PDB file of C-alpha atoms in Angstrom:
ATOM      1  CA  UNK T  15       0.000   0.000   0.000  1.00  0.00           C
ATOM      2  CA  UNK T  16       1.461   3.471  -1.163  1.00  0.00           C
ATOM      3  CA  UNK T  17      -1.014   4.919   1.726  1.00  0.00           C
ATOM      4  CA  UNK T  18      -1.703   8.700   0.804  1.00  0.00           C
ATOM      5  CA  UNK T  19      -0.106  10.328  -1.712  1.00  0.00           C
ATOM      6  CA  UNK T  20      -0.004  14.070  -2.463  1.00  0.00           C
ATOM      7  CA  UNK T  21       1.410  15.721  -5.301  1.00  0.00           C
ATOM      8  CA  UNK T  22       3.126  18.003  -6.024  1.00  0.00           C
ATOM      9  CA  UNK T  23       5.522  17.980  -3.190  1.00  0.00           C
ATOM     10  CA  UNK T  24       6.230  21.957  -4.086  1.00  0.00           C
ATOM     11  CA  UNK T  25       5.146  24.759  -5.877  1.00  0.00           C
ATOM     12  CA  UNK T  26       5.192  28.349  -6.227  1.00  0.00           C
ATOM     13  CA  UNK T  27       2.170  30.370  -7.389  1.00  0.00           C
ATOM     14  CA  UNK T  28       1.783  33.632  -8.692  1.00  0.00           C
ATOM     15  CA  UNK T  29      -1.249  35.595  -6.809  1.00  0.00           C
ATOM     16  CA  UNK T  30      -4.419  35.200  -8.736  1.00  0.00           C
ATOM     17  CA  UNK T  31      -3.614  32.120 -10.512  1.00  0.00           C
ATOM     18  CA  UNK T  32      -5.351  28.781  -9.561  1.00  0.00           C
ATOM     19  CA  UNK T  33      -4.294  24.958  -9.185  1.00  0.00           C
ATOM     20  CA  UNK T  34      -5.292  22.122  -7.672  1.00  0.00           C
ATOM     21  CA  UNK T  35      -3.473  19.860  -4.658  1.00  0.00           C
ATOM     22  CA  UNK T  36      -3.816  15.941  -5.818  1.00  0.00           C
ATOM     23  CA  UNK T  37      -4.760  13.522  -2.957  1.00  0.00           C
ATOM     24  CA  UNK T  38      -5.494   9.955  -3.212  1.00  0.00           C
ATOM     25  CA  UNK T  39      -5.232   7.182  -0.874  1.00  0.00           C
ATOM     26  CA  UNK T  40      -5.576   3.485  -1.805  1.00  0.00           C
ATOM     27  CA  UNK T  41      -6.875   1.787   1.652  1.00  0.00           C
ATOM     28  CA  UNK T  42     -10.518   2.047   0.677  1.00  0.00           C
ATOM     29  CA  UNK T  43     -11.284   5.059   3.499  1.00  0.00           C
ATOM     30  CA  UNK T  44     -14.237   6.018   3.580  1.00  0.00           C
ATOM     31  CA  UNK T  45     -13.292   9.700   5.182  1.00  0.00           C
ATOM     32  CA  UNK T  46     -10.603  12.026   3.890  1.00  0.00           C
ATOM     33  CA  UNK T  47      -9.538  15.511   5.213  1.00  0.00           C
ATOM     34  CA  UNK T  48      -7.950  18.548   3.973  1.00  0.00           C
ATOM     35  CA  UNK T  49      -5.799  20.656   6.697  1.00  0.00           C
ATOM     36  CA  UNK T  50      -3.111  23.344   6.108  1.00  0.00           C
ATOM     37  CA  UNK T  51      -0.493  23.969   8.648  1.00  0.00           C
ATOM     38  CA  UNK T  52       0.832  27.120   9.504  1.00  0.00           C
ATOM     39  CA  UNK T  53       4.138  27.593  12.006  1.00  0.00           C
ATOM     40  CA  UNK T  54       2.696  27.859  15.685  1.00  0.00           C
ATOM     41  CA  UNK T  55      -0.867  27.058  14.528  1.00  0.00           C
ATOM     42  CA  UNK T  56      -1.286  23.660  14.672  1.00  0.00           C
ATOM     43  CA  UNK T  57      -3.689  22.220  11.452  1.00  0.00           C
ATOM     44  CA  UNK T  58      -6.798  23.389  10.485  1.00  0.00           C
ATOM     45  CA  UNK T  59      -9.328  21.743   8.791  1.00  0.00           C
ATOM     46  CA  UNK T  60     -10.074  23.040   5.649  1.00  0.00           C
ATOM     47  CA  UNK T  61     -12.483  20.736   3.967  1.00  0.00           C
ATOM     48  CA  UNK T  62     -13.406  17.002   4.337  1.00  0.00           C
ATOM     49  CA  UNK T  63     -15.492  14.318   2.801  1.00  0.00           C
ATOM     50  CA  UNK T  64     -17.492  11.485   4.132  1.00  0.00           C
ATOM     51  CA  UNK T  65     -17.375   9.689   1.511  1.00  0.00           C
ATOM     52  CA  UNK T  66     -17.776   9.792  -2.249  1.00  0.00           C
ATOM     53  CA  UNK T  67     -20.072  12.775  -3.638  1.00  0.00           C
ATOM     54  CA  UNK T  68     -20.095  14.179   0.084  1.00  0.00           C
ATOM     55  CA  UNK T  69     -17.918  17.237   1.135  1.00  0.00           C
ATOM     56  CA  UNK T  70     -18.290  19.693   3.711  1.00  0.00           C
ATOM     57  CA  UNK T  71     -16.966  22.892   4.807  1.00  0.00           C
ATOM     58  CA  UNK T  72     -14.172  22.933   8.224  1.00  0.00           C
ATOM     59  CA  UNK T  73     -12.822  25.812   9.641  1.00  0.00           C
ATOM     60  CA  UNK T  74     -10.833  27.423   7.458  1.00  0.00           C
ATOM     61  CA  UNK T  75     -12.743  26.980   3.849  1.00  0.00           C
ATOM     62  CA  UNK T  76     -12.510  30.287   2.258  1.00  0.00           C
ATOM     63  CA  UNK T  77     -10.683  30.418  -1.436  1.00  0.00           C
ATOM     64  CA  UNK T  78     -10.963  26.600  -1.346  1.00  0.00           C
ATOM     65  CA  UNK T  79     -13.118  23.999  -3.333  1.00  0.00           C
ATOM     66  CA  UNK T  80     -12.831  20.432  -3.156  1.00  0.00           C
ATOM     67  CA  UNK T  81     -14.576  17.478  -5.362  1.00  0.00           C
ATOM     68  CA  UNK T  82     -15.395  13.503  -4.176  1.00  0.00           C
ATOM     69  CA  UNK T  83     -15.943  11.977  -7.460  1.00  0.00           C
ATOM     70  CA  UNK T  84     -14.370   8.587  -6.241  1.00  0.00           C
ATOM     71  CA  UNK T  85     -13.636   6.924  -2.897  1.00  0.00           C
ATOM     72  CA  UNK T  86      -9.378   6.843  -3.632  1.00  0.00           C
ATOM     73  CA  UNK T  87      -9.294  10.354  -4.810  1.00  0.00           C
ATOM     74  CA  UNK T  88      -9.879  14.324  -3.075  1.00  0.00           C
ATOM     75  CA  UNK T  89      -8.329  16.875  -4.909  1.00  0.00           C
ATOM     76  CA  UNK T  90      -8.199  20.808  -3.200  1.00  0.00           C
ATOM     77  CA  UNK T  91      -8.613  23.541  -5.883  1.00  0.00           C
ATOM     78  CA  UNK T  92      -7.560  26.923  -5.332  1.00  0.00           C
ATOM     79  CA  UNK T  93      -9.094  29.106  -7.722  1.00  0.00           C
ATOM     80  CA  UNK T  94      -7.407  32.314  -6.926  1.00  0.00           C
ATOM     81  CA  UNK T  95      -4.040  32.115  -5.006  1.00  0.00           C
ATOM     82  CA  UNK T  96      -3.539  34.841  -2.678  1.00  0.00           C
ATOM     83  CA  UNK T  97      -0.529  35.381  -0.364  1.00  0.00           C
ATOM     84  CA  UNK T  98      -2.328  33.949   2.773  1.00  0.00           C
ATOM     85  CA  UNK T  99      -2.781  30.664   1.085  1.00  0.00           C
ATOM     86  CA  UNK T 100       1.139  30.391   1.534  1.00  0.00           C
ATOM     87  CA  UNK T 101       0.951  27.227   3.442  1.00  0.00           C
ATOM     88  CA  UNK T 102       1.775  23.560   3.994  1.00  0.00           C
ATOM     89  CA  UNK T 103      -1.245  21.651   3.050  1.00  0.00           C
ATOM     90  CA  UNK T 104      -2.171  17.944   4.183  1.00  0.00           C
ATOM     91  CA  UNK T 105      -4.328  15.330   3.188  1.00  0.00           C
ATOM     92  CA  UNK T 106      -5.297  12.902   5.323  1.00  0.00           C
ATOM     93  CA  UNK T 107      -7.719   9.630   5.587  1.00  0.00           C
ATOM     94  CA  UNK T 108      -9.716   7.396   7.752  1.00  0.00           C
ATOM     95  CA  UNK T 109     -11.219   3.878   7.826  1.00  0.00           C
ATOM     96  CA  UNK T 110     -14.899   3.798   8.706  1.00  0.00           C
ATOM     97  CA  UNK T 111     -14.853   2.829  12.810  1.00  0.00           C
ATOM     98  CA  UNK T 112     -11.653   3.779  12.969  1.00  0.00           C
ATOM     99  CA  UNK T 113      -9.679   6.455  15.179  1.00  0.00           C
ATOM    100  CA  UNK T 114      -7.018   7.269  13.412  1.00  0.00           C
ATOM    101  CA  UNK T 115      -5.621   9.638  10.683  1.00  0.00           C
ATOM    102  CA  UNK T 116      -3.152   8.491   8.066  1.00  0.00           C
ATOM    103  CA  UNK T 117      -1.589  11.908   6.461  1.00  0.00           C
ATOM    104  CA  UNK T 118       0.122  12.519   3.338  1.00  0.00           C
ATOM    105  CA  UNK T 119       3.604  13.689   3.096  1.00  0.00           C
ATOM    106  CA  UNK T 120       2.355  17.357   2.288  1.00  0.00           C
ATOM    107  CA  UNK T 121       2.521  20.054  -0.342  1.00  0.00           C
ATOM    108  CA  UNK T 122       4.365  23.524   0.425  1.00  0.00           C
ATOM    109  CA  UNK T 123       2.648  26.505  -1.671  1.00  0.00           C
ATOM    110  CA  UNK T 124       4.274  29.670  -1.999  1.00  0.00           C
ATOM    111  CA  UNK T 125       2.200  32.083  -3.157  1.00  0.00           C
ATOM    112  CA  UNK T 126       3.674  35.836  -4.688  1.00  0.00           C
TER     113      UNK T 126
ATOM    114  CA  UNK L  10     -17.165  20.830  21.916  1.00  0.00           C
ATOM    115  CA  UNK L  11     -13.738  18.974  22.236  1.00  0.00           C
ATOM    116  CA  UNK L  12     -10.488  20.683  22.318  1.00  0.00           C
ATOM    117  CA  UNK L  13      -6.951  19.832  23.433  1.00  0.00           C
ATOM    118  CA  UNK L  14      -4.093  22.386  24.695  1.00  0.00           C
ATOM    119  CA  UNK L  15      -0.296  21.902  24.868  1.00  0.00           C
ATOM    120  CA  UNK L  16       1.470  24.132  27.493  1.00  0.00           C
ATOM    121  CA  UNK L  17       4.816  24.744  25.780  1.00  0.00           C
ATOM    122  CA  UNK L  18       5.632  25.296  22.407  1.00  0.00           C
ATOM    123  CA  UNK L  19       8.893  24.552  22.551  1.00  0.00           C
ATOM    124  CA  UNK L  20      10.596  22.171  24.865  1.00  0.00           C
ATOM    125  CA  UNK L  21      14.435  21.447  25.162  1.00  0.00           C
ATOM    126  CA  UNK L  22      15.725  18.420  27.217  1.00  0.00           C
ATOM    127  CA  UNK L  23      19.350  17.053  27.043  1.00  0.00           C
ATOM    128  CA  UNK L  24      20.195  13.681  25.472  1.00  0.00           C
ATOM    129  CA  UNK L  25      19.254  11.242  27.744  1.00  0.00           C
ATOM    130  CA  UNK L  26      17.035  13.225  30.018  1.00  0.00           C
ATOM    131  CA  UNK L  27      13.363  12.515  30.440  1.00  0.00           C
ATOM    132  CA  UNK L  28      11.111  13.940  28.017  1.00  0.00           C
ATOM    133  CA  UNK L  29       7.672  15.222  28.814  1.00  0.00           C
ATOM    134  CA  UNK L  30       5.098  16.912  26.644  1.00  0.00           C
ATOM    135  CA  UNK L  31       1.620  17.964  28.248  1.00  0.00           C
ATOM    136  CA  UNK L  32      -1.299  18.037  26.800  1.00  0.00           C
ATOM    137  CA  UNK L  33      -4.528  18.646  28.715  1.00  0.00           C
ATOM    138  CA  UNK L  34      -8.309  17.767  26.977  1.00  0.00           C
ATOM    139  CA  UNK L  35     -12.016  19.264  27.103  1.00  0.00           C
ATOM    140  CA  UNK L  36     -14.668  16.824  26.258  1.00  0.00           C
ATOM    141  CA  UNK L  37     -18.024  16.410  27.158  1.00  0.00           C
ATOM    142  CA  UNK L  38     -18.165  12.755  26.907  1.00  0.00           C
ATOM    143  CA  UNK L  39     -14.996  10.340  27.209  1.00  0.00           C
ATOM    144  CA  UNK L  40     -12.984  10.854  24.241  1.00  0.00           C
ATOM    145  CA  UNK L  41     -10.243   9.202  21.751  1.00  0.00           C
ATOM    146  CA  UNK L  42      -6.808  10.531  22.491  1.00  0.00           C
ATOM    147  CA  UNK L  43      -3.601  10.618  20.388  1.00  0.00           C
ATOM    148  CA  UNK L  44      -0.563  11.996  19.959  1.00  0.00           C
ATOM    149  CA  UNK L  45       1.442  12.807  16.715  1.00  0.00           C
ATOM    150  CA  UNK L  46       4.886  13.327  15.362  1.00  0.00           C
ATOM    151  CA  UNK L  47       5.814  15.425  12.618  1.00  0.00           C
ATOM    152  CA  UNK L  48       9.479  14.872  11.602  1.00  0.00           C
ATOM    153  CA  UNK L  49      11.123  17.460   9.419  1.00  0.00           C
ATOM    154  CA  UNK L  50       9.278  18.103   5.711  1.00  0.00           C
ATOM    155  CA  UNK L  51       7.278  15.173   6.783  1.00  0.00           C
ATOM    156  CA  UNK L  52       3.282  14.742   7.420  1.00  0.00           C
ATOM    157  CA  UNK L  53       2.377  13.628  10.844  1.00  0.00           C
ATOM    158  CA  UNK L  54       2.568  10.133  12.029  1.00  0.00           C
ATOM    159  CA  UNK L  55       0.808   8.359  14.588  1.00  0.00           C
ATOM    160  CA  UNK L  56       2.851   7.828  17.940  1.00  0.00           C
ATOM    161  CA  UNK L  57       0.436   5.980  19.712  1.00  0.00           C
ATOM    162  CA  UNK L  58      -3.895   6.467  20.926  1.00  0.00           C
ATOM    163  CA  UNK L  59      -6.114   5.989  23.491  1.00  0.00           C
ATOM    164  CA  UNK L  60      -9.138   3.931  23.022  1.00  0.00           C
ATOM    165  CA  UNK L  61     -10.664   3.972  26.454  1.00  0.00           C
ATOM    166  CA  UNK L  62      -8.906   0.549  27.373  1.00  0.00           C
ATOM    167  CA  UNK L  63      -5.768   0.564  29.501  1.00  0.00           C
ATOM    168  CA  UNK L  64      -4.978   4.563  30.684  1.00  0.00           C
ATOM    169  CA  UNK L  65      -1.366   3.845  29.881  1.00  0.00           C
ATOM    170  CA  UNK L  66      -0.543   3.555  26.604  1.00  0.00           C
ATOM    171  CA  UNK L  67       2.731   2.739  24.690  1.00  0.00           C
ATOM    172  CA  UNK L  68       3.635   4.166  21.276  1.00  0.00           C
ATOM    173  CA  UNK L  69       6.437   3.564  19.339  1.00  0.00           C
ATOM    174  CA  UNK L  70      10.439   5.025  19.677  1.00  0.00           C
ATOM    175  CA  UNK L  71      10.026   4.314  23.677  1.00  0.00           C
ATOM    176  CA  UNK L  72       7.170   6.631  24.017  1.00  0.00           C
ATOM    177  CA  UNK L  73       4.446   6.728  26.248  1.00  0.00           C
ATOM    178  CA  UNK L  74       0.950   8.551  27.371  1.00  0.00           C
ATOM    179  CA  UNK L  75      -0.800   8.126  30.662  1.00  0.00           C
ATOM    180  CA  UNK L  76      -4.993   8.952  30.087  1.00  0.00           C
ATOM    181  CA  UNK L  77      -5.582  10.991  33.699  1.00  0.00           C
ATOM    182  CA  UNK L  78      -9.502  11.458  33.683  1.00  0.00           C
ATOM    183  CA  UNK L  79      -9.139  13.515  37.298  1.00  0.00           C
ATOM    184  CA  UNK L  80      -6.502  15.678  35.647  1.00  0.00           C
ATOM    185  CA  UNK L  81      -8.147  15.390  31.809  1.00  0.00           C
ATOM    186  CA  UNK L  82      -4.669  15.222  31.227  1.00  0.00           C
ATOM    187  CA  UNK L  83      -2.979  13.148  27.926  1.00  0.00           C
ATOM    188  CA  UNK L  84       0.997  14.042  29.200  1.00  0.00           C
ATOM    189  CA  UNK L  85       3.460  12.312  26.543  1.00  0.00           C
ATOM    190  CA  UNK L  86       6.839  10.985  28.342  1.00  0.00           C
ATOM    191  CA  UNK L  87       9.842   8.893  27.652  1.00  0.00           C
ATOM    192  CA  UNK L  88      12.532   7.957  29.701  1.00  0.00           C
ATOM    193  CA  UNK L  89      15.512   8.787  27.909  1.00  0.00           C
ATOM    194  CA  UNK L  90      15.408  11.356  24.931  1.00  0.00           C
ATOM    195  CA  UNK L  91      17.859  10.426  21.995  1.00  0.00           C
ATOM    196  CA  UNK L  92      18.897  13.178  18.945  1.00  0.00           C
ATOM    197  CA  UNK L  93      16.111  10.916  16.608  1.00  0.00           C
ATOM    198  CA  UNK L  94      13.583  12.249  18.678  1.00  0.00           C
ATOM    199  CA  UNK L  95      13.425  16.278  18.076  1.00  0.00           C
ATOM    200  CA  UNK L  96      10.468  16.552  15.973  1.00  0.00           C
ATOM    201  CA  UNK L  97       7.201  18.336  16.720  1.00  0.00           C
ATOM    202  CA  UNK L  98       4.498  16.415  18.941  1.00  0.00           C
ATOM    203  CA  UNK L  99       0.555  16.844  18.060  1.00  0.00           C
ATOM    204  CA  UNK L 100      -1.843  15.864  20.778  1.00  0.00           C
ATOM    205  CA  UNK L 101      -5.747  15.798  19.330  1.00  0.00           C
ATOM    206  CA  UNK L 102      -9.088  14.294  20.263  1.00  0.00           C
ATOM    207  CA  UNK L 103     -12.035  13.075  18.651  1.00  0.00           C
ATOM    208  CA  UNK L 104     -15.151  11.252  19.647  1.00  0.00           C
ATOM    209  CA  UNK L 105     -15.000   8.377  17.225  1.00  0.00           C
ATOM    210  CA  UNK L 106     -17.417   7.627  14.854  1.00  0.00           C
ATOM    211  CA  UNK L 107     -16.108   9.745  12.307  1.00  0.00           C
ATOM    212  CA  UNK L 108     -15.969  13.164  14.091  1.00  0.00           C
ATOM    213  CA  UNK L 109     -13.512  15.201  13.162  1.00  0.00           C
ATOM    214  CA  UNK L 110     -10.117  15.355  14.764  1.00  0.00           C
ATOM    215  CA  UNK L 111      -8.867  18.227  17.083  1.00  0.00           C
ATOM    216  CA  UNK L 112      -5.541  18.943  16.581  1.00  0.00           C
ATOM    217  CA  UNK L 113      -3.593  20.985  19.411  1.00  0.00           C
ATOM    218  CA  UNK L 114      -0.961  23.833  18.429  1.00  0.00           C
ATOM    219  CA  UNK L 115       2.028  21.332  18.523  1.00  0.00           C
ATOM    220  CA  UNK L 116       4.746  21.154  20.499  1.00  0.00           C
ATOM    221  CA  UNK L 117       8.460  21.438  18.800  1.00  0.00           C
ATOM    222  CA  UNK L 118      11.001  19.208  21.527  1.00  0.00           C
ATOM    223  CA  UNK L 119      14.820  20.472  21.032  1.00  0.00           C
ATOM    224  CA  UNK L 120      17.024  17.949  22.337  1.00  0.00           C
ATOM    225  CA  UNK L 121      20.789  19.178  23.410  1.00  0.00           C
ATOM    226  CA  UNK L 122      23.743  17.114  22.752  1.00  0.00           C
TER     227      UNK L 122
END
């Protein structure tokens, strides 16, 4: 199992231009979560699904959009990039009665 | 509503002294407890959780977490740090059943040679 997987690893954007954050995990979870991490902050949720064709707002879900077409994949799309969105983003999944949060190795946006 | 705080954001101990990383939880109803690492450019793995079975709970790399429902306390300790271990700690609760996970601020351990 390759777990979750997020891609790309890095990017830079300019402000105003949009892209999307790949995440797909291949253990058949039924939830999966979007946080971004800033220094001192902790993670805060951004957006997270249920399940397939289910997504609902966290705390933090302004300038975001995200999309459930399929159980493996959750892409975030950021439609236009402003310096706050300078961030390290994380996807993360969970088994259906289960506890615990498997997380992605991350994606660093720097946004200027 | 759930929530977890870490006292300390930063936390230095010398190689081979004890480490210990508080965290202290509000819940209504007995919750799920964990505690995280995040190693450098890394996401966050799990160190070990608390299910509501025994109150003290090993993780992995030596580490350990006593549940303290008087205290609502989640403390992280190990015995003897080692260099491997400077990373920064998440503590976080949840209620199960697919509620959403709290995470704390994080707690970034220094360890001097």
């Amino acid at each position: 199992n390759a777990g979750v997987t997020q891609t790309p690893k890095f990017r830079i954007l300019k402000i105003g231009q949009s892209m999307t954050l790949q995440c797909a995990q291949d253990m058949n979870h039924n939830y999966m979560y979007w946080y971004r991490q800033d220094p001192g902050m902790g993670l805060k949720l951004i957006y997270y699904s249920v399940g397939a064709g289910i997504t609902d707002k966290g705390e933090v879900p302004n300038g975001y959009n995200v999309s459930r077409s399929t159980t493996e994949d959750f892409p975030l799309r950021l439609e236009l990039a402003a310096p706050s969105q300078t961030s390290v983003y994380f996807c993360a999944s969970q088994g259906l009665y289960q506890e615990t949060q498997y997380f992605g190795p991350g994606t660093r946006l720097l946004v200027l | 509503a759930q929530s977890v705080t870490q006292l300390g954001s930063h936390v230095s101990v010398s190689e081979g002294a004890l480490v210990l990383l508080r965290c202290n939880y509000s819940s209504s109803v007995p919750p799920y407890l964990f505690w995280y690492v995040q190693y450098p450019n890394q996401g966050l793995q799990l160190l070990l959780k608390y299910t509501s079975a025994a109150t003290l709970v090993k993780g992995i790399n030596g580490f350990e977490a006593e549940f303290k429902k008087s205290e609502t306390s989640f403390h992280l300790t190990k015995p003897s740090a080692h260099m491997s271990d400077a990373a920064e700690y998440f503590c976080a609760v949840t209620l199960g059943g697919g509620d959403k996970i709290i995470f704390g601020k994080g707690t970034r351990l220094h360890i001097l040679p």
